Short mmCIF file of C-alpha atoms and ligand atoms in Angstrom, two decimals:
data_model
loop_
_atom_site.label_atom_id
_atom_site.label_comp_id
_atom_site.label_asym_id
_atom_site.label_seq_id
_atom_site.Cartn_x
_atom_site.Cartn_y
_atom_site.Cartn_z
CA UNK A 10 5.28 -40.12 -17.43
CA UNK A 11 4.77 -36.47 -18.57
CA UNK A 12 5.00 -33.23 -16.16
CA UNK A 13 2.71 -30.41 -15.58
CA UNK A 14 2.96 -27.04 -14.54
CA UNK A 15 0.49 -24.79 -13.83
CA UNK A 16 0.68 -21.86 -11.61
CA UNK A 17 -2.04 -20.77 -8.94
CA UNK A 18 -3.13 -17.24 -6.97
CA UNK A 19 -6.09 -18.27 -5.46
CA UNK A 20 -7.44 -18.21 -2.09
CA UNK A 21 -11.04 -19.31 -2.68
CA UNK A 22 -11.01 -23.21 -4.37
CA UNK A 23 -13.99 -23.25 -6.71
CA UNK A 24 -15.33 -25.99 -9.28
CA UNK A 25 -13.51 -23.99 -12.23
CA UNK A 26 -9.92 -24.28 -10.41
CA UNK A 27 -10.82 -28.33 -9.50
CA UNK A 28 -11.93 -28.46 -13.40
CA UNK A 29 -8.47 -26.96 -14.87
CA UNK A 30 -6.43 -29.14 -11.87
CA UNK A 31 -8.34 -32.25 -13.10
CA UNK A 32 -7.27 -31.17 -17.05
CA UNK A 33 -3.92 -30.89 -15.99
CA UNK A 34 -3.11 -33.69 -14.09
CA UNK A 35 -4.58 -36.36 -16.52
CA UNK A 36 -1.47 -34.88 -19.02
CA UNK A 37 0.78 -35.81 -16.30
CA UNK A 38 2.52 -35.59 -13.20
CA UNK A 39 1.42 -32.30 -11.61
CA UNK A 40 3.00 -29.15 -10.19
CA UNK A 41 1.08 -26.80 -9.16
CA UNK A 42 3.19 -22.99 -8.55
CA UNK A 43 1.43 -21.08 -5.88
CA UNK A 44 2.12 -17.87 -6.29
CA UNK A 45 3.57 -15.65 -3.58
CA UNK A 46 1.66 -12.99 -1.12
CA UNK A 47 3.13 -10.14 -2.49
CA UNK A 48 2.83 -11.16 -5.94
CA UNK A 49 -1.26 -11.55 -5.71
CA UNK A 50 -1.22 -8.59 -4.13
CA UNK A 51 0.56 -6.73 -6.65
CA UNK A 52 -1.97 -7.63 -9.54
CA UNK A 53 -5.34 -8.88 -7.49
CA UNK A 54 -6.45 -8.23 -3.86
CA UNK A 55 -4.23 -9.11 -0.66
CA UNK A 56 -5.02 -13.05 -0.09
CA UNK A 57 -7.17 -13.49 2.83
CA UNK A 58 -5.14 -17.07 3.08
CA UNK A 59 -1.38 -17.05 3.61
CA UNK A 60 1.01 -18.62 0.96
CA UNK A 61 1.24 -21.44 3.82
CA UNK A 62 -2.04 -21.92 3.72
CA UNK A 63 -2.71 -21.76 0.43
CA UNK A 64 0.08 -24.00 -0.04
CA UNK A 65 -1.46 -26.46 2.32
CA UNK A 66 -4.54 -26.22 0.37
CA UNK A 67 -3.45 -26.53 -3.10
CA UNK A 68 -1.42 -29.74 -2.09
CA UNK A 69 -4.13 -31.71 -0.78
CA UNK A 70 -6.09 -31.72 -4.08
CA UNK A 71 -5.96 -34.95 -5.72
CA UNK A 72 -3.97 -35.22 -8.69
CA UNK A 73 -1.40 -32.47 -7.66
CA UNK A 74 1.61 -33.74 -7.06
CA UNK A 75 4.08 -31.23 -5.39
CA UNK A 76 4.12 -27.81 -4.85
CA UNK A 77 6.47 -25.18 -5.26
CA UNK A 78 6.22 -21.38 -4.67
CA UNK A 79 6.09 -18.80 -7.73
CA UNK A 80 7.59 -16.10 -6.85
CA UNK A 81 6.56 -13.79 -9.70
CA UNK A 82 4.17 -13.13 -12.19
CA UNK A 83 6.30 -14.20 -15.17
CA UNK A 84 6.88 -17.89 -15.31
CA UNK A 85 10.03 -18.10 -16.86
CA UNK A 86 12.12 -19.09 -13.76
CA UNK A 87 9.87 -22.02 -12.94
CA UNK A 88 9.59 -23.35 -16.28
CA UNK A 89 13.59 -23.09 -17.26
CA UNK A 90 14.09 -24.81 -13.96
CA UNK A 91 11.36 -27.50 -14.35
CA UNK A 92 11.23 -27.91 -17.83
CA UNK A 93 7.65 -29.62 -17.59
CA UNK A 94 6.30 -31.11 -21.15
CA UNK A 95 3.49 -29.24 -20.62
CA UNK A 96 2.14 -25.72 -19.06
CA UNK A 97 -1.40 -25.35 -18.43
CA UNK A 98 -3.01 -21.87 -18.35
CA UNK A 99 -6.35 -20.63 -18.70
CA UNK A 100 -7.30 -19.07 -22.23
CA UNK A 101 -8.15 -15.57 -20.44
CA UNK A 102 -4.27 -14.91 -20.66
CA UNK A 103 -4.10 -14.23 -24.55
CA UNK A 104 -5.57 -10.36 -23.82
CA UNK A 105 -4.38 -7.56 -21.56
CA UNK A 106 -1.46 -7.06 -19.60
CA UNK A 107 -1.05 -11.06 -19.61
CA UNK A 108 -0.11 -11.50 -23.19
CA UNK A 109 3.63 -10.22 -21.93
CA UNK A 110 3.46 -13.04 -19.77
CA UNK A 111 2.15 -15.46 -22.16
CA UNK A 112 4.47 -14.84 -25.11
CA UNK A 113 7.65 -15.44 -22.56
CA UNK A 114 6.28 -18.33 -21.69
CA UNK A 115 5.95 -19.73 -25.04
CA UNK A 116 9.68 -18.94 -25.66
CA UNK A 117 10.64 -21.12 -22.51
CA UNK A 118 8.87 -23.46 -23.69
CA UNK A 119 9.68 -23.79 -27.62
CA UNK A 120 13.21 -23.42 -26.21
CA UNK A 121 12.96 -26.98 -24.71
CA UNK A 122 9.94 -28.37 -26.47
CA UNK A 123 6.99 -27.90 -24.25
CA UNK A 124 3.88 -27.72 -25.03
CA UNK A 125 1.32 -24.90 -23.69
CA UNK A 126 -1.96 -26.59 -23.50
CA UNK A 127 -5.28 -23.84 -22.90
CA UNK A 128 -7.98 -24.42 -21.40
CA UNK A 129 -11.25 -22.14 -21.82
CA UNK A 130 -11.47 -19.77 -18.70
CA UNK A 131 -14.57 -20.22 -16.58
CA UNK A 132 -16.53 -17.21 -15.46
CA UNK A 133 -19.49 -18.44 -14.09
CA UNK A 134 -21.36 -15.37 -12.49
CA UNK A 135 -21.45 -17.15 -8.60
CA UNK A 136 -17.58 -17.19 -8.81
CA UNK A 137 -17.57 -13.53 -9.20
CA UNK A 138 -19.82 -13.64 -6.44
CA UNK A 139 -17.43 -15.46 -4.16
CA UNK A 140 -14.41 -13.31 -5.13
CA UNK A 141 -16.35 -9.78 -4.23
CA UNK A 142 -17.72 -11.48 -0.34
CA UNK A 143 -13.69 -12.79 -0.11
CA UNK A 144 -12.66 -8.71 -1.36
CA UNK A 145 -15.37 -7.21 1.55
CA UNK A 146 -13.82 -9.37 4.30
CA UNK A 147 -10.83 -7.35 3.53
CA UNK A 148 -12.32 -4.33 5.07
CA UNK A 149 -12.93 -6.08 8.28
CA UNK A 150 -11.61 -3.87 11.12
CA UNK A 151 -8.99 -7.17 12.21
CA UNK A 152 -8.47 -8.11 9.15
CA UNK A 153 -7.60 -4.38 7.77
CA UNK A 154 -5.42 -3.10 11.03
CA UNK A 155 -2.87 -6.26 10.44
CA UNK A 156 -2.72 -5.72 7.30
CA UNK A 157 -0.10 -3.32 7.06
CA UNK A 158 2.34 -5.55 9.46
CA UNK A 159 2.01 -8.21 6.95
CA UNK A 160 2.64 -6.36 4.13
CA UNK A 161 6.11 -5.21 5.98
CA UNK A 162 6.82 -8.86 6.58
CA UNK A 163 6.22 -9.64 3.14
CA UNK A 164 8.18 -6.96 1.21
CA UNK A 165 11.37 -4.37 2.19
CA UNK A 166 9.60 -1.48 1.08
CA UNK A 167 5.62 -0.67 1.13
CA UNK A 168 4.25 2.70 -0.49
CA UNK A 169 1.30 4.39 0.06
CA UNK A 170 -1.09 7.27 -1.20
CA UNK A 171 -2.36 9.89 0.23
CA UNK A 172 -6.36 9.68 0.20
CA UNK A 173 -8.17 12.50 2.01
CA UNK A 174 -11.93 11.00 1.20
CA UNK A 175 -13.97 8.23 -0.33
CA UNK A 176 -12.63 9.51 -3.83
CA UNK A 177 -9.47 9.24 -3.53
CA UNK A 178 -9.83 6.08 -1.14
CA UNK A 179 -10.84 4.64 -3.96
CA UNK A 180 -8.00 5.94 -5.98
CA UNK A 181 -5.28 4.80 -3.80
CA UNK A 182 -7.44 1.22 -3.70
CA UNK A 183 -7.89 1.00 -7.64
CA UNK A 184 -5.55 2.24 -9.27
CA UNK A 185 -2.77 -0.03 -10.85
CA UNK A 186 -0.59 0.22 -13.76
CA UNK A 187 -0.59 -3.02 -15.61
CA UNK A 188 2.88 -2.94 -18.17
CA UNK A 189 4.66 -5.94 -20.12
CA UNK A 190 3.80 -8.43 -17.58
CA UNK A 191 4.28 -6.28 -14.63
CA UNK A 192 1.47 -5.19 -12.28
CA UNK A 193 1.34 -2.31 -9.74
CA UNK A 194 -0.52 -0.95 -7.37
CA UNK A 195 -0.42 1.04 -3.74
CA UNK A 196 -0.23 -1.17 -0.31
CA UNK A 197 -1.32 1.63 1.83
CA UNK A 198 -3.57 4.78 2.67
CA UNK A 199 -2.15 7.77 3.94
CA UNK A 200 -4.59 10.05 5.86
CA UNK A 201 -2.28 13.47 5.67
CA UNK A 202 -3.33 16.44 8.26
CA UNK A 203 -2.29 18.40 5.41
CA UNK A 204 -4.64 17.24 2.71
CA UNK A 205 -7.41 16.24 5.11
CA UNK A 206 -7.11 20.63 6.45
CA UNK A 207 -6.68 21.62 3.01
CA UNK A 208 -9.69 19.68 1.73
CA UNK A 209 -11.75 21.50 4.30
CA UNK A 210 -10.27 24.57 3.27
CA UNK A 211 -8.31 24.82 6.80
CA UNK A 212 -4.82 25.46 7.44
CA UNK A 213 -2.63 22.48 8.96
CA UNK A 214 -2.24 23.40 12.36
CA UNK A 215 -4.49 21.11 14.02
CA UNK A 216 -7.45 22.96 13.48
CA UNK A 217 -9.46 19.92 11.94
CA UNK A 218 -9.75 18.52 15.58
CA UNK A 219 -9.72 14.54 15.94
CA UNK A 220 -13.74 14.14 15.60
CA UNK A 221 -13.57 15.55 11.92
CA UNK A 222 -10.21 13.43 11.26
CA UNK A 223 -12.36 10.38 12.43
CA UNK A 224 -15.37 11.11 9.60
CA UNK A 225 -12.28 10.91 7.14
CA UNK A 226 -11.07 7.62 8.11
CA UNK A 227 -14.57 6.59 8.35
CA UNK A 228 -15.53 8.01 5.05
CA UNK A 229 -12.38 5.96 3.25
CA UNK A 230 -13.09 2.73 5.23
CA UNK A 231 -16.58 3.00 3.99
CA UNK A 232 -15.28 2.20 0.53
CA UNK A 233 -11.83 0.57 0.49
CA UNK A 234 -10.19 -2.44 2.01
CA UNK A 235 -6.44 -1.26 2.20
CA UNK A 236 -4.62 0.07 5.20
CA UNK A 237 -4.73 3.18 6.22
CA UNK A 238 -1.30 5.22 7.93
CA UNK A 239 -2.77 8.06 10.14
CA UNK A 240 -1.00 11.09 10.36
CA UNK A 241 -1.72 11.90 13.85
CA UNK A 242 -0.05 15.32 14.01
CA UNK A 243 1.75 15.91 17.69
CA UNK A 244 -0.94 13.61 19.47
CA UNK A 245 -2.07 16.44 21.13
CA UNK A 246 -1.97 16.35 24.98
CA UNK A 247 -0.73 12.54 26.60
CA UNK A 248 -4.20 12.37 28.41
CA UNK A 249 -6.31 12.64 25.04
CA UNK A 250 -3.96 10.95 22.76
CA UNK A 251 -4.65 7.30 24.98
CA UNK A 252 -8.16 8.03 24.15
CA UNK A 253 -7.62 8.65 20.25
CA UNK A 254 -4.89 6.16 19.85
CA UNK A 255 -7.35 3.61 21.00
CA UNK A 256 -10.24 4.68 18.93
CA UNK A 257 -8.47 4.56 15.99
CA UNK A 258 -7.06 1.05 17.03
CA UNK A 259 -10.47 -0.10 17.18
CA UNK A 260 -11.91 0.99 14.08
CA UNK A 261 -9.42 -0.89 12.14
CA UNK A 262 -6.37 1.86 11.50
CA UNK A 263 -3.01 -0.36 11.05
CA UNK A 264 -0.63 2.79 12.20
CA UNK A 265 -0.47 6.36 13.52
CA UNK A 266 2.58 8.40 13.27
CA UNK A 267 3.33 10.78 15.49
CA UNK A 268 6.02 14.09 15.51
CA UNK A 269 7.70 15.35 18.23
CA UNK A 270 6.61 19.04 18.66
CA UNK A 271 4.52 20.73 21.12
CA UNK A 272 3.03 24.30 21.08
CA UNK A 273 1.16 25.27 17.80
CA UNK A 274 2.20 22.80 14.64
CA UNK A 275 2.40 23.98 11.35
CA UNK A 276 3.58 21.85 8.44
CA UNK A 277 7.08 20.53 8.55
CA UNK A 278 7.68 21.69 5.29
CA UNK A 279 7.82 25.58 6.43
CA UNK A 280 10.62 24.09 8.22
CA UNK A 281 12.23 27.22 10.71
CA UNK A 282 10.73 29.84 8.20
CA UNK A 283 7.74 29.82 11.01
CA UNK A 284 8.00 29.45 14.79
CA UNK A 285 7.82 25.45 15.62
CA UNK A 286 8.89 23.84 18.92
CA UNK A 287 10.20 20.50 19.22
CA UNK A 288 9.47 18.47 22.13
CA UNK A 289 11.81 17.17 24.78
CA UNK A 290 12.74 13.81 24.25
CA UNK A 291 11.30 12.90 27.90
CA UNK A 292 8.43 14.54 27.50
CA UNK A 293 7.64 12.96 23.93
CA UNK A 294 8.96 9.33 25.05
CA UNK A 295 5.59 9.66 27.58
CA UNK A 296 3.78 9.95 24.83
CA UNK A 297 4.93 7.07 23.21
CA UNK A 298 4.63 5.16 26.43
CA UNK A 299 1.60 5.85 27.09
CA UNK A 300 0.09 5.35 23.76
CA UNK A 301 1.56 1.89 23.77
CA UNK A 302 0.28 1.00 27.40
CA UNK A 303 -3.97 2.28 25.45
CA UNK A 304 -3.16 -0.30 23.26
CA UNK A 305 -4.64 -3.91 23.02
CA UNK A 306 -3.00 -5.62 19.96
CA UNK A 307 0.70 -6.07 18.67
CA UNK A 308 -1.54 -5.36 15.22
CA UNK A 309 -1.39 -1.81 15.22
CA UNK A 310 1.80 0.23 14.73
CA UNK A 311 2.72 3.71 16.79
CA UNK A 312 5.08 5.50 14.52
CA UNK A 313 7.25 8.20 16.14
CA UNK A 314 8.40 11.02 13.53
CA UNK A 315 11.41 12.86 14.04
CA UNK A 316 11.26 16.67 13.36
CA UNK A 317 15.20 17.41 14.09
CA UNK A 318 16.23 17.90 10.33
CA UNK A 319 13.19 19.57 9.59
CA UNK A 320 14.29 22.14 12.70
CA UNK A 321 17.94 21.84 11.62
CA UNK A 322 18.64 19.98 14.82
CA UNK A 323 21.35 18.42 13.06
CA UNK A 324 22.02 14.23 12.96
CA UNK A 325 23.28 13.84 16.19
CA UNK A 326 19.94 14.86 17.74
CA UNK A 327 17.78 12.91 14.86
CA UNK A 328 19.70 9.60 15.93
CA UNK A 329 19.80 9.78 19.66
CA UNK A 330 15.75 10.86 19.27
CA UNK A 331 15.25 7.80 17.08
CA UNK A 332 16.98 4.78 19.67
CA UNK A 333 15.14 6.82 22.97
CA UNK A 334 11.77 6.81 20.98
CA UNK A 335 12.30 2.78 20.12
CA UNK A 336 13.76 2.23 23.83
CA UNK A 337 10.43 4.44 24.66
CA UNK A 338 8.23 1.20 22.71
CA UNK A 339 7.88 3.09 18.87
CA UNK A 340 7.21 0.09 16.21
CA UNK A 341 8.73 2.54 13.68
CA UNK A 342 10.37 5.69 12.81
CA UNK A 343 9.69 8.30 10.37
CA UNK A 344 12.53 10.74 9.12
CA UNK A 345 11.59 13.76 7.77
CA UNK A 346 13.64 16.06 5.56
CA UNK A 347 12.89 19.24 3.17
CA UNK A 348 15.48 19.49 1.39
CA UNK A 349 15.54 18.32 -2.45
CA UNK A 350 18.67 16.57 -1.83
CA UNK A 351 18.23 13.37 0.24
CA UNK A 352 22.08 13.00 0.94
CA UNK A 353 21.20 13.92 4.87
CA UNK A 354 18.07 11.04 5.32
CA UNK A 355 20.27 8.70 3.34
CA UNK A 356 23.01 9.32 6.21
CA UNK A 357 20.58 8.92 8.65
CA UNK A 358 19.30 5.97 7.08
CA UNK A 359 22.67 4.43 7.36
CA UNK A 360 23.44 5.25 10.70
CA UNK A 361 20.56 4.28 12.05
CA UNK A 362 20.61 0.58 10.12
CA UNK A 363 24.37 0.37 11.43
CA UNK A 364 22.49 0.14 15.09
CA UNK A 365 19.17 -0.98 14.39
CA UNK A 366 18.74 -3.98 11.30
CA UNK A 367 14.44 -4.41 12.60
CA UNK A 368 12.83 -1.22 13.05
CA UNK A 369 10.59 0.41 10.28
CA UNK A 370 11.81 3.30 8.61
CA UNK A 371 8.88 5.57 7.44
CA UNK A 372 9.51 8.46 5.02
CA UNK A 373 7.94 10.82 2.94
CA UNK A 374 9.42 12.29 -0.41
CA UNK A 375 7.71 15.42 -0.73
CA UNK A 376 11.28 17.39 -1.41
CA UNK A 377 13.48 14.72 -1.85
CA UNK A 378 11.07 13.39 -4.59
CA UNK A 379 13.57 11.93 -7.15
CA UNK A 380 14.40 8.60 -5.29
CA UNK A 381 13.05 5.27 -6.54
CA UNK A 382 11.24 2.78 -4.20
CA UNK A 383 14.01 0.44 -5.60
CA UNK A 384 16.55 3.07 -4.17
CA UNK A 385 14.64 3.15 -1.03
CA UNK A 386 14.41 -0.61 -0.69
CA UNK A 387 18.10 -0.70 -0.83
CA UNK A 388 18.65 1.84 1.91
CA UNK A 389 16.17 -0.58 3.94
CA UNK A 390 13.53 1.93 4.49
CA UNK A 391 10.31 0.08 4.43
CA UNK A 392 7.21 2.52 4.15
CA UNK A 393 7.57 5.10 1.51
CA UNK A 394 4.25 7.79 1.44
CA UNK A 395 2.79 9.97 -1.45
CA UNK A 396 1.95 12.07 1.26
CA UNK A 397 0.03 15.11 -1.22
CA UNK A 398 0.23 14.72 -4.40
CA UNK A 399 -3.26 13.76 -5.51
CA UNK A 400 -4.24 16.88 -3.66
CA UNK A 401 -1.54 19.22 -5.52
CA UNK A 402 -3.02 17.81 -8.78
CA UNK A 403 -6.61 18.27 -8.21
CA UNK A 404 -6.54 21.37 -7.07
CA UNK A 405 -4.51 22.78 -10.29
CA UNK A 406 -7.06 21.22 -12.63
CA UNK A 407 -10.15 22.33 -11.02
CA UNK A 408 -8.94 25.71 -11.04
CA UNK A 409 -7.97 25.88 -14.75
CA UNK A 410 -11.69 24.92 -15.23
CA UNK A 411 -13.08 27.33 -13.07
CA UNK A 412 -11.07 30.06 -14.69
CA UNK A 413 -12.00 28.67 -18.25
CA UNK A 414 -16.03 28.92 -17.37
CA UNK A 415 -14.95 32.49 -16.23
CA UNK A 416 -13.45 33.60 -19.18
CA UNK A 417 -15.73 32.27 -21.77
CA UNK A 418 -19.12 32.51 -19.78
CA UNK A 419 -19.92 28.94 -20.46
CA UNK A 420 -18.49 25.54 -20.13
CA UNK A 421 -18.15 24.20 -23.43
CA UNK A 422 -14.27 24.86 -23.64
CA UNK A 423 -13.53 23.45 -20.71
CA UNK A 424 -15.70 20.03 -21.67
CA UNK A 425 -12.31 19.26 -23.45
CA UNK A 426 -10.24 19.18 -20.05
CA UNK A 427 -13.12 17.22 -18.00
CA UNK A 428 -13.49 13.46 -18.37
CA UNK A 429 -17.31 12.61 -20.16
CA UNK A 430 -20.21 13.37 -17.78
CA UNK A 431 -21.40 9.44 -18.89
CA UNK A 432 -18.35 8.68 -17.44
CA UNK A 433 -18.72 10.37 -13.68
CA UNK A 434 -22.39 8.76 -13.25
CA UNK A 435 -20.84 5.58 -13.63
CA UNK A 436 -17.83 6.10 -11.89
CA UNK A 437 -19.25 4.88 -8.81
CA UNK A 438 -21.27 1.95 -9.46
CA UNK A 439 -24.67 1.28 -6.84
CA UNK A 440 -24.18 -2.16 -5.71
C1 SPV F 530 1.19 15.48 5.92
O1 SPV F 530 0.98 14.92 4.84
O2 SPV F 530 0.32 16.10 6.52
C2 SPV F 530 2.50 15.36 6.56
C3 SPV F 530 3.71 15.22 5.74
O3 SPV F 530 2.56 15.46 7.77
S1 SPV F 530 4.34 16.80 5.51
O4 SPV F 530 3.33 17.61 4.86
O5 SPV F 530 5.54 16.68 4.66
O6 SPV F 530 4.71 17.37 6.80
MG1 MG F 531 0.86 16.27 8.65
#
């Protein structure tokens, strides 16, 4: 008898995946790849169902035979190690960022023999339907907050975006980068004190207090499904962070982070160029505490950030900070350097892991900007955050228009810079 291989993402079974199953197995004896979480998440939405479940799933549909996991989007792996007579794909893989995928395929299989047999795609229009009410549960407050815990069991290293409204919500929810078979795309929202002041045209000092923070999250929940990271400053006093540490629990936040200063915050990044205080470790551990005790699921993650690098506190104090803030209940840590050399978070990296193999390590490469995720991922950091760059952009290339109207007393030269007005009216579609 002849084998099959076809490969699978899907979380939703409709009659065009039963149709292409059927195809398949009357060629042969059928295996069916289901391809891994972090792999559909990479180039479609997060699956609503597990890989166990969808495993389950795909299995009990007659005329599969076994099923194995795919654990990328290119198929080579599966096919040199299966060498099935035949590979079944959809015809919708000949375009786009696909055709990478396609043509490696094909030189698997001529290298062997198989044959790739194509069926036409089916895009009926109540398929679409189902995929956009499976993409809205996404933004379900329990289905968004454990999001982010799933995404650290699923990969060593998670990025996210800063995103400081619905905008650039949808930025950090849209955008991907499809290359030669590859597909990217952020895991995670970042709601930065810095952007979300600067946005309002506020200084970061805590000035934009929590009520205005909350219409940010709000406004980005309104129109994404990712999760978000919440910059929650210094917490502000113990007896109102229980209140705001719930709130944002509830409304579907995955994570807050937290840094230990007291007294008037400015941004780390002025580093001892302005006066900042750092908080006792006792004093800051009660925080923690008593965050943790607000709190009514293991879902959501409190993040304690370290400041004593930024304060030139030297490693010592960093490290013993970090194991008193985890003995304290933290679910993570976040490091924090500005320097443009990230020799002294890659010691602390190290020294930490040498105690501590489980506990999230947050950071954010503002300064220290020319490390890779890969690099990161092999330091076993697991949350890396654009923390302002879409704001340091946007700003820059407003103001060159603004100027330009200015100088020529109309806007015709600075049509060239700005993307086609047909373009912004349709940028957001109505529903
Ligand atoms: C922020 O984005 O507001 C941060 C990171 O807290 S930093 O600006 O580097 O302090
Ligand atoms: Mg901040």
């Amino acid at each position: 008898m002849s084998t099959v291989y076809l490969s699978m993402s899907t979380d939703i079974i409709h009659g065009g995946h039963m149709n292409i199953i059927e195809k398949a197995a009357e060629l042969g004896e059928l295996t069916v790849g289901v391809l891994t979480d972090d792999v559909v998440a990479s180039y479609k939405r997060f699956p609503l169902l597990s890989y166990e479940e969808r495993v389950k799933i795909i299995q009990s549909i007659k005329g599969v035979a076994r099923v194995i996991s795919q654990d990328t989007l290119s198929y080579k792996k599966n096919l040199e190690e299966l060498k099935p007579d035949y590979l079944v794909h959809g015809d919708n893989w000949k375009e786009g960022f696909q055709r990478a995928i396609r043509e490696e395929a094909i030189e698997v299989l001529a290298s062997y023999g198989g044959i790739l047999k194509e069926f036409a795609y089916s895009s009926d229009a109540q398929y679409q339907r189902l995929e956009d009410a499976s993409r809205d549960r996404l933004s379900i407050p329990d289905v968004r907050r454990s999001r982010l815990k799933k995404l650290l069991g699923m990969k060593t290293t998670v990025n996210a975006i800063e995103a400081h409204n619905g905008l650039t919500g949808i930025l950090a929810e849209k955008t991907q980068v499809l290359e030669e078979g590859k597909a990217y795309q952020f895991d995670a929202m970042w709601v930065s004190s810095l952007c979300d002041s600067t946005s309002r045209g506020k200084p970061d000092i805590e000035l934009v207090d929590m009520t205005s923070r909350l219409h940010t999250i709000e406004e980005i929940m309104e129109v994404t499904t990712k999760p978000i990271i919440f910059d929650g400053d210094t917490g502000g006093k113990i007896e109102h962070f229980v209140y705001n540490v719930k709130t944002l629990e509830r409304i579907g936040v995955s994570a807050c982070i937290i840094e230990d200063k007291v007294g008037l915050k400015k941004n780390s990044l002025f580093g001892n160029e302005v006066v900042q205080t750092q908080d006792s470790i006792e004093h800051f551990c009660q925080k923690i505490q008593a965050g943790k005790k607000a709190l009514k699921t293991s879902d959501f993650m409190l993040i304690a950030r370290i400041e004593s690098l930024i304060l030139e506190q030297g490693m010592e104090d960093a490290l013993n900070r970090a194991f008193a803030y985890i003995e304290a209940g933290a679910d993570g840590i976040m490091i924090h350097s500005r320097l443009k050399d990230p020799a002294e978070i890659f010691e602390f990296c190290e020294k930490f892991r040498a105690k501590d193999s489980r506990t999230p390590i947050v950071v954010v490469p503002t300064s220290f900007n020319m490390v890779t995720e890969e690099e990161w991922a092999e330091r076993n950091v697991n949350v890396v955050i654009y923390a302002n760059q879409l704001t340091r952009s946007a700003f820059p290339a407003m103001e060159t228009v603004a100027k330009m109207i200015l100088k020529n007393h109309r806007a015709k030269e600075a049509d060239e810079v700005c993307m086609p007005f047909k373009d912004i009216i349709r940028l957001i579609p109505e529903e």
